[in-house]
């Protein structure tokens, strides 16, 4: 069990927010395979205030989709506070709210949001103070950061996390790469460990958690309180149960006939998309999303290259299901 503010979660292995991925269908799949706490997709503060329909669709949930956390992105402290209230009015039972200062995508950086805040620390501190220190939200606030913007600067990083802790935030999520690295290069475990050693609030490490062994390495080398799994769950939702088992027994779960398992899970995932997304008759309304999901699951198939070519040419739901069969 681990506490984030006054909220308790039983597992320290969390499903991270991923734009265009962690919708209700995705969260349903990973929960069935061992994930306890999941995030909505990252939501933009300005889009919430403008009542953007697509943004509110990203907050679709149900009674089984719990516990759930949210992550918000923006650069204006007061705007983010207003957006946070809208978010809470929409989904009142959010466990905690995370401030994203880690997204390295160019269109986000152009808005001076996401990982841009790593080179604008005063803005990040103001946002954290506005959302957390004032206590106006009545729920825990956390922050997602990277180890730096251009490079790893430990004095800067340790000063930043100390100041963030002083704002009253309840946890820090940290990706072990710089903004410029995006998702390439080695994960800097030493920097995550330094953050863990600097603050007294929980620290969750992320980056390259594609297997139970890498999850164990993250925890062992950093001493972090927990981990967040992101790309490692794409096409392998059972990674959560695999990690939990490995951390307890040091033995890997052997999946017999993994190709059949992937194929059957892929079909189930696509059925959930059809169920939750309000598809047009036959599923054509979300055929693009379904094709993307298929690409995740066929990784490792002997005929993956041929399957990718076939998936790219699919235009109808029936064609898609025929290929799965």
C-alpha positions as a Python dict, from the first residue, in 0.01 Angstrom:
ca = {
    (1, 'X'): (0, 0, 0),
    (2, 'X'): (115, 354, -74),
    (3, 'X'): (-31, 693, 14),
    (4, 'X'): (-65, 988, -220),
    (5, 'X'): (-176, 1263, 11),
    (6, 'X'): (-448, 1099, 219),
    (7, 'X'): (-547, 866, -64),
    (8, 'X'): (-437, 503, -44),
    (9, 'X'): (-361, 269, -333),
    (10, 'X'): (-279, -98, -292),
    (11, 'X'): (-39, -133, -586),
    (12, 'X'): (262, 83, -661),
    (13, 'X'): (252, -11, -1031),
    (14, 'X'): (48, 253, -1214),
    (15, 'X'): (-82, 280, -1570),
    (16, 'X'): (55, 611, -1699),
    (17, 'X'): (-148, 859, -1906),
    (18, 'X'): (-82, 834, -2280),
    (19, 'X'): (-246, 1063, -2533),
    (20, 'X'): (-443, 871, -2792),
    (21, 'X'): (-401, 546, -2601),
    (22, 'X'): (-535, 527, -2246),
    (23, 'X'): (-906, 561, -2322),
    (24, 'X'): (-1178, 364, -2141),
    (25, 'X'): (-1131, 57, -2364),
    (26, 'X'): (-757, 54, -2295),
    (27, 'X'): (-802, 103, -1921),
    (28, 'X'): (-1060, -176, -1911),
    (29, 'X'): (-809, -410, -2073),
    (30, 'X'): (-518, -333, -1840),
    (31, 'X'): (-742, -351, -1532),
    (32, 'X'): (-849, -700, -1639),
    (33, 'X'): (-481, -791, -1646),
    (34, 'X'): (-375, -657, -1307),
    (35, 'X'): (-356, -276, -1324),
    (36, 'X'): (-516, -109, -1022),
    (37, 'X'): (-470, 267, -1067),
    (38, 'X'): (-501, 414, -1415),
    (39, 'X'): (-489, 765, -1560),
    (40, 'X'): (-719, 925, -1810),
    (41, 'X'): (-545, 1053, -2120),
    (42, 'X'): (-369, 1384, -2057),
    (43, 'X'): (-616, 1674, -2089),
    (44, 'X'): (-540, 2030, -2196),
    (45, 'X'): (-648, 2307, -1957),
    (46, 'X'): (-749, 2550, -2232),
    (47, 'X'): (-956, 2282, -2407),
    (48, 'X'): (-1146, 2209, -2087),
    (49, 'X'): (-1229, 2577, -2043),
    (50, 'X'): (-1341, 2605, -2406),
    (51, 'X'): (-1568, 2302, -2354),
    (52, 'X'): (-1396, 2115, -2635),
    (53, 'X'): (-1612, 1811, -2712),
    (54, 'X'): (-1321, 1578, -2788),
    (55, 'X'): (-1154, 1667, -2458),
    (56, 'X'): (-1465, 1581, -2258),
    (57, 'X'): (-1498, 1253, -2449),
    (58, 'X'): (-1154, 1165, -2316),
    (59, 'X'): (-1302, 1176, -1964),
    (60, 'X'): (-1556, 902, -2034),
    (61, 'X'): (-1557, 647, -1753),
    (62, 'X'): (-1783, 396, -1577),
    (63, 'X'): (-1840, 247, -1232),
    (64, 'X'): (-1572, -21, -1282),
    (65, 'X'): (-1308, 226, -1397),
    (66, 'X'): (-1167, 296, -1052),
    (67, 'X'): (-940, 409, -900),
    (68, 'X'): (-873, 677, -1159),
    (69, 'X'): (-638, 977, -1170),
    (70, 'X'): (-618, 1271, -1411),
    (71, 'X'): (-331, 1464, -1565),
    (72, 'X'): (-363, 1823, -1682),
    (73, 'X'): (-135, 2026, -1906),
    (74, 'X'): (-101, 2402, -1949),
    (75, 'X'): (114, 2703, -1867),
    (76, 'X'): (-117, 2955, -1699),
    (77, 'X'): (-166, 2887, -1325),
    (78, 'X'): (-512, 3044, -1291),
    (79, 'X'): (-635, 2889, -1614),
    (80, 'X'): (-518, 2549, -1491),
    (81, 'X'): (-699, 2600, -1161),
    (82, 'X'): (-1021, 2686, -1344),
    (83, 'X'): (-974, 2383, -1569),
    (84, 'X'): (-910, 2160, -1268),
    (85, 'X'): (-1243, 2265, -1116),
    (86, 'X'): (-1419, 2184, -1444),
    (87, 'X'): (-1247, 1848, -1450),
    (88, 'X'): (-1359, 1773, -1094),
    (89, 'X'): (-1714, 1877, -1172),
    (90, 'X'): (-1707, 1632, -1463),
    (91, 'X'): (-1541, 1343, -1276),
    (92, 'X'): (-1579, 1407, -900),
    (93, 'X'): (-1411, 1087, -781),
    (94, 'X'): (-1064, 1148, -926),
    (95, 'X'): (-806, 1012, -683),
    (96, 'X'): (-551, 1288, -750),
    (97, 'X'): (-454, 1543, -1015),
    (98, 'X'): (-115, 1541, -1185),
    (99, 'X'): (52, 1846, -1343),
    (100, 'X'): (232, 1749, -1664),
    (101, 'X'): (573, 1910, -1700),
    (102, 'X'): (725, 1617, -1888),
    (103, 'X'): (559, 1588, -2231),
    (104, 'X'): (835, 1643, -2494),
    (105, 'X'): (609, 1664, -2801),
    (106, 'X'): (683, 1968, -3019),
    (107, 'X'): (326, 2102, -3040),
    (108, 'X'): (308, 2100, -2659),
    (109, 'X'): (644, 2273, -2622),
    (110, 'X'): (530, 2547, -2863),
    (111, 'X'): (253, 2627, -2615),
    (112, 'X'): (517, 2656, -2341),
    (113, 'X'): (356, 2360, -2166),
    (114, 'X'): (468, 2009, -2076),
    (115, 'X'): (845, 1964, -2056),
    (116, 'X'): (892, 2330, -2151),
    (117, 'X'): (825, 2400, -1784),
    (118, 'X'): (1155, 2225, -1703),
    (119, 'X'): (1328, 2534, -1842),
    (120, 'X'): (1071, 2768, -1689),
    (121, 'X'): (1077, 2646, -1328),
    (122, 'X'): (923, 2961, -1181),
    (123, 'X'): (609, 2901, -1389),
    (124, 'X'): (597, 2538, -1276),
    (125, 'X'): (629, 2642, -912),
    (126, 'X'): (348, 2896, -954),
    (127, 'X'): (124, 2629, -1108),
    (128, 'X'): (201, 2384, -828),
    (129, 'X'): (135, 2650, -564),
    (130, 'X'): (-191, 2756, -726),
    (131, 'X'): (-325, 2402, -754),
    (132, 'X'): (-181, 2251, -437),
    (133, 'X'): (-76, 2506, -175),
    (134, 'X'): (-405, 2696, -176),
    (135, 'X'): (-599, 2378, -98),
    (136, 'X'): (-885, 2496, -320),
    (137, 'X'): (-908, 2166, -507),
    (138, 'X'): (-963, 1945, -201),
    (139, 'X'): (-764, 1657, -351),
    (140, 'X'): (-395, 1563, -376),
    (141, 'X'): (-189, 1727, -650),
    (142, 'X'): (120, 1564, -800),
    (143, 'X'): (377, 1669, -1063),
    (144, 'X'): (530, 1476, -1354),
    (145, 'X'): (879, 1595, -1449),
    (146, 'X'): (1184, 1488, -1646),
    (147, 'X'): (1545, 1491, -1527),
    (148, 'X'): (1606, 1811, -1726),
    (149, 'X'): (1538, 1993, -2050),
    (150, 'X'): (1861, 2001, -2251),
    (151, 'X'): (2075, 1798, -2013),
    (152, 'X'): (2082, 1643, -1670),
    (153, 'X'): (2171, 1909, -1412),
    (154, 'X'): (2155, 1752, -1066),
    (155, 'X'): (2186, 2077, -864),
    (156, 'X'): (1899, 2224, -1067),
    (157, 'X'): (1692, 1905, -1037),
    (158, 'X'): (1734, 1869, -662),
    (159, 'X'): (1652, 2235, -605),
    (160, 'X'): (1343, 2204, -823),
    (161, 'X'): (1201, 1900, -645),
    (162, 'X'): (1266, 2057, -304),
    (163, 'X'): (1073, 2365, -409),
    (164, 'X'): (795, 2152, -556),
    (165, 'X'): (765, 1960, -231),
    (166, 'X'): (741, 2291, -45),
    (167, 'X'): (434, 2384, -252),
    (168, 'X'): (246, 2100, -85),
    (169, 'X'): (230, 1850, -370),
    (170, 'X'): (175, 1489, -267),
    (171, 'X'): (405, 1296, -503),
    (172, 'X'): (652, 1330, -788),
    (173, 'X'): (646, 1126, -1107),
    (174, 'X'): (977, 1141, -1293),
    (175, 'X'): (1084, 1017, -1636),
    (176, 'X'): (1452, 933, -1641),
    (177, 'X'): (1539, 1122, -1959),
    (178, 'X'): (1568, 1486, -2064),
    (179, 'X'): (1315, 1660, -2287),
    (180, 'X'): (1561, 1660, -2577),
    (181, 'X'): (1606, 1283, -2547),
    (182, 'X'): (1230, 1233, -2572),
    (183, 'X'): (1204, 851, -2551),
    (184, 'X'): (1548, 754, -2684),
    (185, 'X'): (1875, 683, -2508),
    (186, 'X'): (1941, 536, -2167),
    (187, 'X'): (1726, 596, -1861),
    (188, 'X'): (1920, 787, -1593),
    (189, 'X'): (1847, 583, -1281),
    (190, 'X'): (2097, 783, -1075),
    (191, 'X'): (1903, 1106, -1123),
    (192, 'X'): (1577, 940, -1019),
    (193, 'X'): (1754, 805, -710),
    (194, 'X'): (1880, 1156, -631),
    (195, 'X'): (1523, 1288, -645),
    (196, 'X'): (1405, 1006, -419),
    (197, 'X'): (1682, 1084, -170),
    (198, 'X'): (1599, 1457, -178),
    (199, 'X'): (1227, 1459, -98),
    (200, 'X'): (1008, 1290, 162),
    (201, 'X'): (697, 1252, -58),
    (202, 'X'): (650, 942, -278),
    (203, 'X'): (851, 925, -600),
    (204, 'X'): (743, 717, -900),
    (205, 'X'): (997, 633, -1169),
    (206, 'X'): (927, 585, -1538),
    (207, 'X'): (1108, 514, -1861),
    (208, 'X'): (1173, 190, -2053),
    (209, 'X'): (958, -32, -1833),
    (210, 'X'): (897, -295, -2098),
    (211, 'X'): (941, -606, -1885),
    (212, 'X'): (927, -731, -1524),
    (213, 'X'): (1308, -730, -1513),
    (214, 'X'): (1324, -362, -1614),
    (215, 'X'): (1057, -279, -1358),
    (216, 'X'): (1267, -449, -1091),
    (217, 'X'): (1577, -261, -1212),
    (218, 'X'): (1396, 74, -1184),
    (219, 'X'): (1293, 5, -824),
    (220, 'X'): (1624, -152, -718),
    (221, 'X'): (1851, 115, -864),
    (222, 'X'): (1646, 420, -764),
    (223, 'X'): (1470, 319, -444),
    (224, 'X'): (1155, 478, -588),
    (225, 'X'): (824, 411, -417),
    (226, 'X'): (657, 293, -735),
    (227, 'X'): (664, 292, -1112),
    (228, 'X'): (443, 398, -1400),
    (229, 'X'): (411, 177, -1706),
    (230, 'X'): (343, 345, -2040),
    (231, 'X'): (453, 206, -2378),
    (232, 'X'): (527, -128, -2213),
    (233, 'X'): (153, -193, -2188),
    (234, 'X'): (81, -141, -2559),
    (235, 'X'): (-21, -481, -2691),
    (236, 'X'): (78, -651, -2366),
    (237, 'X'): (-179, -544, -2102),
    (238, 'X'): (-79, -841, -1884),
    (239, 'X'): (253, -670, -1806),
    (240, 'X'): (102, -547, -1477),
    (241, 'X'): (33, -897, -1348),
    (242, 'X'): (371, -1011, -1478),
    (243, 'X'): (551, -733, -1288),
    (244, 'X'): (357, -790, -965),
    (245, 'X'): (439, -1161, -976),
    (246, 'X'): (806, -1108, -1057),
    (247, 'X'): (855, -856, -777),
    (248, 'X'): (710, -1106, -529),
    (249, 'X'): (860, -1434, -653),
    (250, 'X'): (1154, -1334, -878),
    (251, 'X'): (1009, -1579, -1129),
    (252, 'X'): (877, -1485, -1471),
    (253, 'X'): (529, -1588, -1580),
    (254, 'X'): (555, -1806, -1889),
    (255, 'X'): (277, -1732, -2137),
    (256, 'X'): (195, -2043, -2337),
    (257, 'X'): (96, -1986, -2699),
    (258, 'X'): (159, -1612, -2674),
    (259, 'X'): (43, -1550, -3032),
    (260, 'X'): (-305, -1689, -2959),
    (261, 'X'): (-312, -1488, -2637),
    (262, 'X'): (-227, -1170, -2826),
    (263, 'X'): (-480, -1242, -3099),
    (264, 'X'): (-764, -1310, -2853),
    (265, 'X'): (-678, -1008, -2639),
    (266, 'X'): (-663, -790, -2948),
    (267, 'X'): (-1014, -899, -3049),
    (268, 'X'): (-1141, -824, -2699),
    (269, 'X'): (-977, -481, -2702),
    (270, 'X'): (-1139, -394, -3034),
    (271, 'X'): (-1479, -504, -2902),
    (272, 'X'): (-1435, -264, -2609),
    (273, 'X'): (-1353, 20, -2848),
    (274, 'X'): (-1676, -52, -3032),
    (275, 'X'): (-1867, -67, -2703),
    (276, 'X'): (-1730, 249, -2541),
    (277, 'X'): (-1658, 480, -2834),
    (278, 'X'): (-2011, 495, -2971),
    (279, 'X'): (-1905, 361, -3310),
    (280, 'X'): (-2112, 381, -3623),
    (281, 'X'): (-2280, 52, -3722),
    (282, 'X'): (-2006, -197, -3799),
    (283, 'X'): (-1737, 0, -3615),
    (284, 'X'): (-1630, 218, -3910),
    (285, 'X'): (-1641, 531, -3693),
    (286, 'X'): (-1325, 427, -3509),
    (287, 'X'): (-1154, 212, -3769),
    (288, 'X'): (-835, 422, -3744),
    (289, 'X'): (-808, 363, -3370),
    (290, 'X'): (-878, -7, -3413),
    (291, 'X'): (-602, -36, -3672),
    (292, 'X'): (-359, 139, -3438),
    (293, 'X'): (-448, -104, -3159),
    (294, 'X'): (-392, -398, -3395),
    (295, 'X'): (-43, -267, -3471),
    (296, 'X'): (41, -288, -3100),
    (297, 'X'): (-64, -649, -3067),
    (298, 'X'): (99, -793, -3380),
    (299, 'X'): (446, -691, -3266),
    (300, 'X'): (647, -1012, -3243),
    (301, 'X'): (427, -1207, -3483),
    (302, 'X'): (631, -1410, -3737),
    (303, 'X'): (438, -1244, -4021),
    (304, 'X'): (422, -898, -3860),
    (305, 'X'): (547, -713, -4169),
    (306, 'X'): (284, -870, -4393),
    (307, 'X'): (13, -807, -4133),
    (308, 'X'): (111, -440, -4102),
    (309, 'X'): (73, -396, -4476),
    (310, 'X'): (-269, -561, -4469),
    (311, 'X'): (-383, -352, -4172),
    (312, 'X'): (-284, -31, -4351),
    (313, 'X'): (-512, -123, -4641),
    (314, 'X'): (-816, -201, -4424),
    (315, 'X'): (-1113, 33, -4471),
    (316, 'X'): (-1402, -158, -4313),
    (317, 'X'): (-1469, -319, -3977),
    (318, 'X'): (-1555, -657, -4132),
    (319, 'X'): (-1221, -661, -4312),
    (320, 'X'): (-1048, -591, -3984),
    (321, 'X'): (-1224, -873, -3799),
    (322, 'X'): (-1161, -1116, -4085),
    (323, 'X'): (-790, -1046, -4058),
    (324, 'X'): (-792, -1110, -3683),
    (325, 'X'): (-966, -1444, -3731),
}
